[in-house]
Short mmCIF file of C-alpha atoms and ligand atoms in Angstrom, two decimals:
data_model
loop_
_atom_site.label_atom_id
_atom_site.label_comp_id
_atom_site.label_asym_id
_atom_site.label_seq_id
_atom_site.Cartn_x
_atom_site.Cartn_y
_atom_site.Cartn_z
CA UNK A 6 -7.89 -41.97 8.73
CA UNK A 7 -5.92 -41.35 12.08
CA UNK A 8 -6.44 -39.37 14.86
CA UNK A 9 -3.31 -38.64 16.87
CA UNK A 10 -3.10 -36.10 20.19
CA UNK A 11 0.47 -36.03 20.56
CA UNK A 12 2.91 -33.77 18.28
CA UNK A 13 6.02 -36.00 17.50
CA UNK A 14 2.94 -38.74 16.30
CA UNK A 15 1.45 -35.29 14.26
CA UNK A 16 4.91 -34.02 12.71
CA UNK A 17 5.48 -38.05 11.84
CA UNK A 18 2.03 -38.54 9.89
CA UNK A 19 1.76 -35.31 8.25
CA UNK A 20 5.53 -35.71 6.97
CA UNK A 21 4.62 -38.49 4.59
CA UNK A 22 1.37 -37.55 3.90
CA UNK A 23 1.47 -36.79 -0.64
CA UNK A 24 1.80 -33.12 -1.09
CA UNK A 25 0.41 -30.48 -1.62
CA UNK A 26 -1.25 -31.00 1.59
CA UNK A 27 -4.34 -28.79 2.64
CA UNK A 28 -5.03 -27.98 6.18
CA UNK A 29 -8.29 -27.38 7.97
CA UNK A 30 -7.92 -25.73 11.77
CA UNK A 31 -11.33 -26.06 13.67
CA UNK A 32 -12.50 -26.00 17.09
CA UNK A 33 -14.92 -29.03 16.39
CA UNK A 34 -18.76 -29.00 16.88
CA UNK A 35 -18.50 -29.22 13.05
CA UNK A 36 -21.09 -28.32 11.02
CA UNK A 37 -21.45 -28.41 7.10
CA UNK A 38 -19.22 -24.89 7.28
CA UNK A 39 -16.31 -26.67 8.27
CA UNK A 40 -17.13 -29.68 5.90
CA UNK A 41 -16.99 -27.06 2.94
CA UNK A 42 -13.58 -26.52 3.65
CA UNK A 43 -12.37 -29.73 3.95
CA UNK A 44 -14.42 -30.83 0.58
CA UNK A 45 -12.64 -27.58 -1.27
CA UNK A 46 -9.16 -28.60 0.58
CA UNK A 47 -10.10 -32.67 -0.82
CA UNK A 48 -10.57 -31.29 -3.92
CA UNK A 49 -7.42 -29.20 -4.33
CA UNK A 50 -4.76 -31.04 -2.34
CA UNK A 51 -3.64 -34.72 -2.36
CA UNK A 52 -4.23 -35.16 1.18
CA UNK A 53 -6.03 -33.10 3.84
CA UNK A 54 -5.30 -32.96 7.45
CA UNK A 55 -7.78 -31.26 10.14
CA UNK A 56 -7.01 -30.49 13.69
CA UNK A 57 -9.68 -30.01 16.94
CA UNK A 58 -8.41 -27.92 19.18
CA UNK A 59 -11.19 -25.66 21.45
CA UNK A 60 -7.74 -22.76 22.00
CA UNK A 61 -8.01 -21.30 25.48
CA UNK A 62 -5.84 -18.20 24.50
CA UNK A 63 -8.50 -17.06 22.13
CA UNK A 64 -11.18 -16.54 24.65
CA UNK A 65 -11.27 -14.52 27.89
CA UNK A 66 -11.84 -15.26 31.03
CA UNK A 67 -15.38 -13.97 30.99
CA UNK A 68 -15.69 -16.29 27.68
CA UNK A 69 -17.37 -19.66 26.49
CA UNK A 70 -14.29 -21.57 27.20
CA UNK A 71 -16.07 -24.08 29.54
CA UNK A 72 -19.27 -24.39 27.70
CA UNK A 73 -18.15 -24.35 24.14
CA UNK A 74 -19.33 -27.88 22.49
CA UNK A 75 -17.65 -30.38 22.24
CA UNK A 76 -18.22 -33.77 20.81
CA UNK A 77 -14.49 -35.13 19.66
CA UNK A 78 -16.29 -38.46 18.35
CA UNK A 79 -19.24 -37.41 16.54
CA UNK A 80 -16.49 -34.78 15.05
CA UNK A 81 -14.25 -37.65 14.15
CA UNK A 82 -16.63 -39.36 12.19
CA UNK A 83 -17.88 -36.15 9.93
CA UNK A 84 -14.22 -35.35 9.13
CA UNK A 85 -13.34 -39.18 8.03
CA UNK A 86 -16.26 -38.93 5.72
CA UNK A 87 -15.16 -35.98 4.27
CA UNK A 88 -11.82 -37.64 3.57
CA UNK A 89 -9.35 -35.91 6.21
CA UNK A 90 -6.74 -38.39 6.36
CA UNK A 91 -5.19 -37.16 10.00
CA UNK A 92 -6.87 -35.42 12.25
CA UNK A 93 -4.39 -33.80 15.08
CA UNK A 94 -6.47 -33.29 18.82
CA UNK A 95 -4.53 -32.52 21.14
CA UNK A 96 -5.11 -31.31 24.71
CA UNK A 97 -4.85 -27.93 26.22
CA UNK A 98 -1.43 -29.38 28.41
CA UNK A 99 0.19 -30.64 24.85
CA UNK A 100 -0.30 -27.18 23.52
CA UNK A 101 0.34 -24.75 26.21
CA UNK A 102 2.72 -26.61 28.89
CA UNK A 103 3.92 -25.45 32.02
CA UNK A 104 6.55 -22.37 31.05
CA UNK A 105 4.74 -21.39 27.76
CA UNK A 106 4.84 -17.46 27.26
CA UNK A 107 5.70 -17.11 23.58
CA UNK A 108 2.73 -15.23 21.52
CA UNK A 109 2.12 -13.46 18.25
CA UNK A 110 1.12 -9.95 18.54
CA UNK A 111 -0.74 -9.17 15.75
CA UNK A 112 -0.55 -5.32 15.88
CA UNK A 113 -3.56 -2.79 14.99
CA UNK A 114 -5.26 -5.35 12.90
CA UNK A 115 -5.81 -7.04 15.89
CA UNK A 116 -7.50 -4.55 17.87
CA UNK A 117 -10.80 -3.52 16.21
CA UNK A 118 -13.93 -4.91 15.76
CA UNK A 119 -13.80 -8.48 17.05
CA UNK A 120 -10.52 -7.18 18.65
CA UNK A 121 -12.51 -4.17 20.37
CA UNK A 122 -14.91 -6.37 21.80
CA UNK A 123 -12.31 -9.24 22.63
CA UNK A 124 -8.74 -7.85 23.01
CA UNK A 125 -6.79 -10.72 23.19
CA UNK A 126 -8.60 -12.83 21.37
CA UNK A 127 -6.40 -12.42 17.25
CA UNK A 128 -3.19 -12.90 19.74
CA UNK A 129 -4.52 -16.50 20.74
CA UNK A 130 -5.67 -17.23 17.27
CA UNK A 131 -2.47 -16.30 15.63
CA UNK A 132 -0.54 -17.95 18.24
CA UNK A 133 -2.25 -21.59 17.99
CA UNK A 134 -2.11 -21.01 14.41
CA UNK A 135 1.25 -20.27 14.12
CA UNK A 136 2.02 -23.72 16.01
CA UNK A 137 -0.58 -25.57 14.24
CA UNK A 138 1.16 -24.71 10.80
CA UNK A 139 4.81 -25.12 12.53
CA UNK A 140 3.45 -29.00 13.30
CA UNK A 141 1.51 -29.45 10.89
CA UNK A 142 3.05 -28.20 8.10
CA UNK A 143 1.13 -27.93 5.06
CA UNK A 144 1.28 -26.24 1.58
CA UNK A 145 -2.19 -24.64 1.93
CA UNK A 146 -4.97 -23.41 4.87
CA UNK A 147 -8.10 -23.28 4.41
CA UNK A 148 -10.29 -20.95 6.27
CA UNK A 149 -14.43 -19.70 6.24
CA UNK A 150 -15.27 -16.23 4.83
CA UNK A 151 -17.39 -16.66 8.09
CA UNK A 152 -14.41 -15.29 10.20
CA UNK A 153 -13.76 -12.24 7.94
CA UNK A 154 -11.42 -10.69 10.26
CA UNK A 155 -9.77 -13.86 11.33
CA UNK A 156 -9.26 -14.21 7.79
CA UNK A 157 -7.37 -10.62 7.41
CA UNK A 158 -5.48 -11.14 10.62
CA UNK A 159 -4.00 -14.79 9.40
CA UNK A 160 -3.70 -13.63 6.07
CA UNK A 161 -0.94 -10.69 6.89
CA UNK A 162 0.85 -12.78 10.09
CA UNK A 163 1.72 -15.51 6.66
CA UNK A 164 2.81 -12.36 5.01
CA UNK A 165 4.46 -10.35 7.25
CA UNK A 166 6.35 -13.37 9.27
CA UNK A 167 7.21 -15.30 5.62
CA UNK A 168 5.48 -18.46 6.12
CA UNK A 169 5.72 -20.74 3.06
CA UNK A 170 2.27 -21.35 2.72
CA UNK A 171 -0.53 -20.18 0.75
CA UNK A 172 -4.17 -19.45 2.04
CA UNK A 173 -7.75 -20.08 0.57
CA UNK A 174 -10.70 -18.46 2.02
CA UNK A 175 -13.61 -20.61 1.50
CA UNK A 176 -16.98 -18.70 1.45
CA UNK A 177 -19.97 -19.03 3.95
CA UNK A 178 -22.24 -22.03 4.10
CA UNK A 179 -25.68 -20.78 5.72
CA UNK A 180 -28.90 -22.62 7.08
CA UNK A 181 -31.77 -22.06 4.74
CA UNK A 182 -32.73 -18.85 6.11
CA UNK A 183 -29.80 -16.93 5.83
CA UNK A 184 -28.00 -17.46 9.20
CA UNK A 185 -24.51 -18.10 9.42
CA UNK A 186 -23.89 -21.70 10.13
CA UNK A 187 -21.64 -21.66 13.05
CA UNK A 188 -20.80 -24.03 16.50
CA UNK A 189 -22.61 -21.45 18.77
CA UNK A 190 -25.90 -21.75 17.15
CA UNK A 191 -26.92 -24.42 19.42
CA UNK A 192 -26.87 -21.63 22.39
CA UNK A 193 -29.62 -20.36 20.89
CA UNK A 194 -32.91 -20.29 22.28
CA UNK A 195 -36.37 -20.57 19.72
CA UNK A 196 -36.80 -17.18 19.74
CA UNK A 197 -33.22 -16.03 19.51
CA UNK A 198 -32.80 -18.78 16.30
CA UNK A 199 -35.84 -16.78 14.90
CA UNK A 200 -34.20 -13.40 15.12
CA UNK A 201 -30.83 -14.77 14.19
CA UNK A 202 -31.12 -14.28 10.62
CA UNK A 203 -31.45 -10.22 10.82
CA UNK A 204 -28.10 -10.10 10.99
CA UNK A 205 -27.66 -11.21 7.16
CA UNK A 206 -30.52 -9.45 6.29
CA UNK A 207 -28.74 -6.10 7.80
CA UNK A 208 -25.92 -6.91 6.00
CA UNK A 209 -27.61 -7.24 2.58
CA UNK A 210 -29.91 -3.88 3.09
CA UNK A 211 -26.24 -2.32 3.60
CA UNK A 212 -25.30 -3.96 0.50
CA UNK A 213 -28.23 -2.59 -1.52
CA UNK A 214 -28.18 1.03 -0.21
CA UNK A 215 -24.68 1.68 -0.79
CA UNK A 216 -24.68 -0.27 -4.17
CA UNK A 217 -27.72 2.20 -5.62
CA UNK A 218 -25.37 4.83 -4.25
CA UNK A 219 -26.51 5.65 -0.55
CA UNK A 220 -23.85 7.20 2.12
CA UNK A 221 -22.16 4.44 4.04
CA UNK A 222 -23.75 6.27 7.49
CA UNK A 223 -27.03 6.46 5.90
CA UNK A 224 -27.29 2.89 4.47
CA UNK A 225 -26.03 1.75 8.31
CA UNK A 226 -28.78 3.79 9.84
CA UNK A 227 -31.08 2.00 7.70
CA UNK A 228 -30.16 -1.38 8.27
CA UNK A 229 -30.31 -1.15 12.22
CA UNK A 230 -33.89 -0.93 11.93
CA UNK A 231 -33.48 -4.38 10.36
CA UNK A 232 -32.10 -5.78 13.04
CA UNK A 233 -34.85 -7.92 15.64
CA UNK A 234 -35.26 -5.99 18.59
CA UNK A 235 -34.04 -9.39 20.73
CA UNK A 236 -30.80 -8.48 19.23
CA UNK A 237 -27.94 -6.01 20.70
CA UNK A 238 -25.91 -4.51 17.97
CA UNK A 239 -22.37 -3.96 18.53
CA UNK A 240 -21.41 -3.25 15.00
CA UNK A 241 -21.98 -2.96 10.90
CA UNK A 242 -19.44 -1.14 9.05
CA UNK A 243 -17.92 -1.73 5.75
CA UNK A 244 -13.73 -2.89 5.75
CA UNK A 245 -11.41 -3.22 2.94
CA UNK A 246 -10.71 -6.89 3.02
CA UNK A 247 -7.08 -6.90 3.13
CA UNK A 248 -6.16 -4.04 5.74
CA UNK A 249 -9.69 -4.13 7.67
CA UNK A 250 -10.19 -0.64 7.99
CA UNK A 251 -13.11 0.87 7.60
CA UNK A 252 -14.11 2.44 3.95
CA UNK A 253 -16.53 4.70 2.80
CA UNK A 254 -17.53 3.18 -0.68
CA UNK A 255 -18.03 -0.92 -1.75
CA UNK A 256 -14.67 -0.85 -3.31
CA UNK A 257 -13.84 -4.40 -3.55
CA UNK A 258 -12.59 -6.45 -2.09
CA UNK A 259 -14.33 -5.45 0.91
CA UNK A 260 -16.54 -6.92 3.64
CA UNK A 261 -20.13 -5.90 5.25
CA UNK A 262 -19.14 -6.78 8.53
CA UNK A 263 -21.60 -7.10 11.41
CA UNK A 264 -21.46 -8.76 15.19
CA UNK A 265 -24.65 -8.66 17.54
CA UNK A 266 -25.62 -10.12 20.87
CA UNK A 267 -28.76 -12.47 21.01
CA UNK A 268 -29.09 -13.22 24.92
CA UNK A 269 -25.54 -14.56 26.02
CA UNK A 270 -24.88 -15.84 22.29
CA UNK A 271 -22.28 -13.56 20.01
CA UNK A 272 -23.03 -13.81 16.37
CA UNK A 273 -20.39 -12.46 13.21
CA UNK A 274 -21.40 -12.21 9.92
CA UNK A 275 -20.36 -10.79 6.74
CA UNK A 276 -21.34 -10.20 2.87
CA UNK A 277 -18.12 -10.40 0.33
CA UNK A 278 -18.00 -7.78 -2.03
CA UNK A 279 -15.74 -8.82 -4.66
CA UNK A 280 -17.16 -6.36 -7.44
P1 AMP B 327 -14.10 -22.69 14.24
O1 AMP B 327 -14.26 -24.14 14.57
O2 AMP B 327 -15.29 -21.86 14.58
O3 AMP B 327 -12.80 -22.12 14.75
O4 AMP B 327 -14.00 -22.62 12.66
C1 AMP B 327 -13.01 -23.34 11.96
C2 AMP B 327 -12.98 -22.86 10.53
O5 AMP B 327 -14.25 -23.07 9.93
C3 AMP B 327 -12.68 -21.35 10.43
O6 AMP B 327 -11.81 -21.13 9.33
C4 AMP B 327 -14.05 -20.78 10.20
O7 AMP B 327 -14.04 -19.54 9.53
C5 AMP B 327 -14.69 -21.86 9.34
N1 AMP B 327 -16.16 -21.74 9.40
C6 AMP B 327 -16.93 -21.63 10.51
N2 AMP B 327 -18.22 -21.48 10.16
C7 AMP B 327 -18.27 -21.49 8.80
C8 AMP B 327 -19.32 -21.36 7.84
N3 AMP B 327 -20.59 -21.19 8.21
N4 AMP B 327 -18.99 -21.41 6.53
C9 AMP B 327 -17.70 -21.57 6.14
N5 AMP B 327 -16.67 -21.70 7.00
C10 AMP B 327 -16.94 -21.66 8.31
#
């Protein structure tokens, strides 16, 4: 396996690399989510490539940025087990240098939800995206369910901007009670990790109402009592999975979408309804 930080060493490992090649974006502090998709990606593709790369234009300036783990080696290690055969790290500097001011807007999409809450955060994703798969190169990205929006937002920039590639959403991988694994887990304290999981379990009670035929507003109603009090709602609604706008019935393919606060910590989750 090689790591490489530079992009004329990326563009001249990934070039020879057999096709079709599968491609994993992360922000490292992996977990066994982001080892899914690189096992699915192993399994489709004949070779896999993985890139680190904590994106400052996706967070604000009131953001995680400085305290978002980190741990380059231990994340090295996971991703050569899992049979990545380059991973691409580079620095901030090699990504963004001095005179950068090209970005993706990603219209409406971009602008609810996770978007509400963090308004320029889909413009930094799609951005560092967009150059990862411009390096990089590949046939096919993977991405996590997890990132349901994300997932929408990526999905129509390949559309609507022509990229040749195709894209496989890979779904969850949760600890054993439910919770969403995910890289800011570890800012959780006891208590918060014990509430944690009442997120899902919102998510399914939405699920379950509006599947034996409950109102969307009623079955949301419902499952905010579900949620610990530790927790700070900020929303559960139900979203057609392609166009992310909010629907009234489980017509599939949607999401149960849901994001709450637990003390400083931000948590997403979602159920995929797929019929
Ligand atoms: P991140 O490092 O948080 O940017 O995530 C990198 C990729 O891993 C994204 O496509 C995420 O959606 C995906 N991912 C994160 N957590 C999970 C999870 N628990 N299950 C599956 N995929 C995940």
């Amino acid at each position: 396996m090689h790591i490489v930080t530079s992009i004329p060493q990326a563009r001249a490992l990934f070039d020879v690399l057999p096709r079709p090649l599968g491609f994993v974006p992360t922000m490292g502090a992996l977990h066994d989510g982001h080892l899914a998709l690189v096992t699915r990606a192993r399994a489709e593709c004949g070779a896999v490539g993985a890139s680190i790369f904590v994106n400052p234009t996706q967070f604000a300036a009131n953001e995680d940025l400085d305290r978002y783990p980190r741990d380059l080696e231990g994340d090295c290690a996971k991703l050569a087990r899992a049979g990545v055969d380059v991973i691409f790290a580079p620095t901030p500097q090699t990504m963004y240098p001095e005179g950068f001011s090209t970005f993706v807007d990603v219209g409406a999409m971009g602008t609810t939800f996770e978007g509400a809450v963090r308004p320029t955060h889909f413009r930094g994703v799609a951005t560092v995206v967009t150059k990862l798969l411009n390096i990089v190169r590949p046939d096919t990205l993977y991405l996590g369910q997890k990132d349901a929006q994300q997932t929408a937002v990526i999905r129509r920039m390949i559309r609507d901007l022509d990229a040749p590639i195709g894209v496989t959403i890979v779904p969850t991988e949760r600890e054993s009670d439910g919770l969403a694994r995910s890289s800011r887990n570890v800012y959780l304290s006891p208590e918060e990790r014990a509430a944690a999981p009442s997120l899902h379990y919102a998510l399914q009670a939405i699920r379950l109402a509006m599947a034996s035929g409950r109102p969307k507003v009623d079955a949301i109603a419902a499952a905010r009592a579900r949620v610990s009090p530790l927790a700070q709602l900020e929303y559960l609604d139900v979203v057609d999975a392609d166009s992310f706008e909010p629907i009234e019935t489980l017509r599939p393919p949607a999401f149960v979408i849901g994001a709450a606060r637990f003390g400083g910590t931000r948590l997403l989750d979602n159920l995929w309804i797929d019929g």
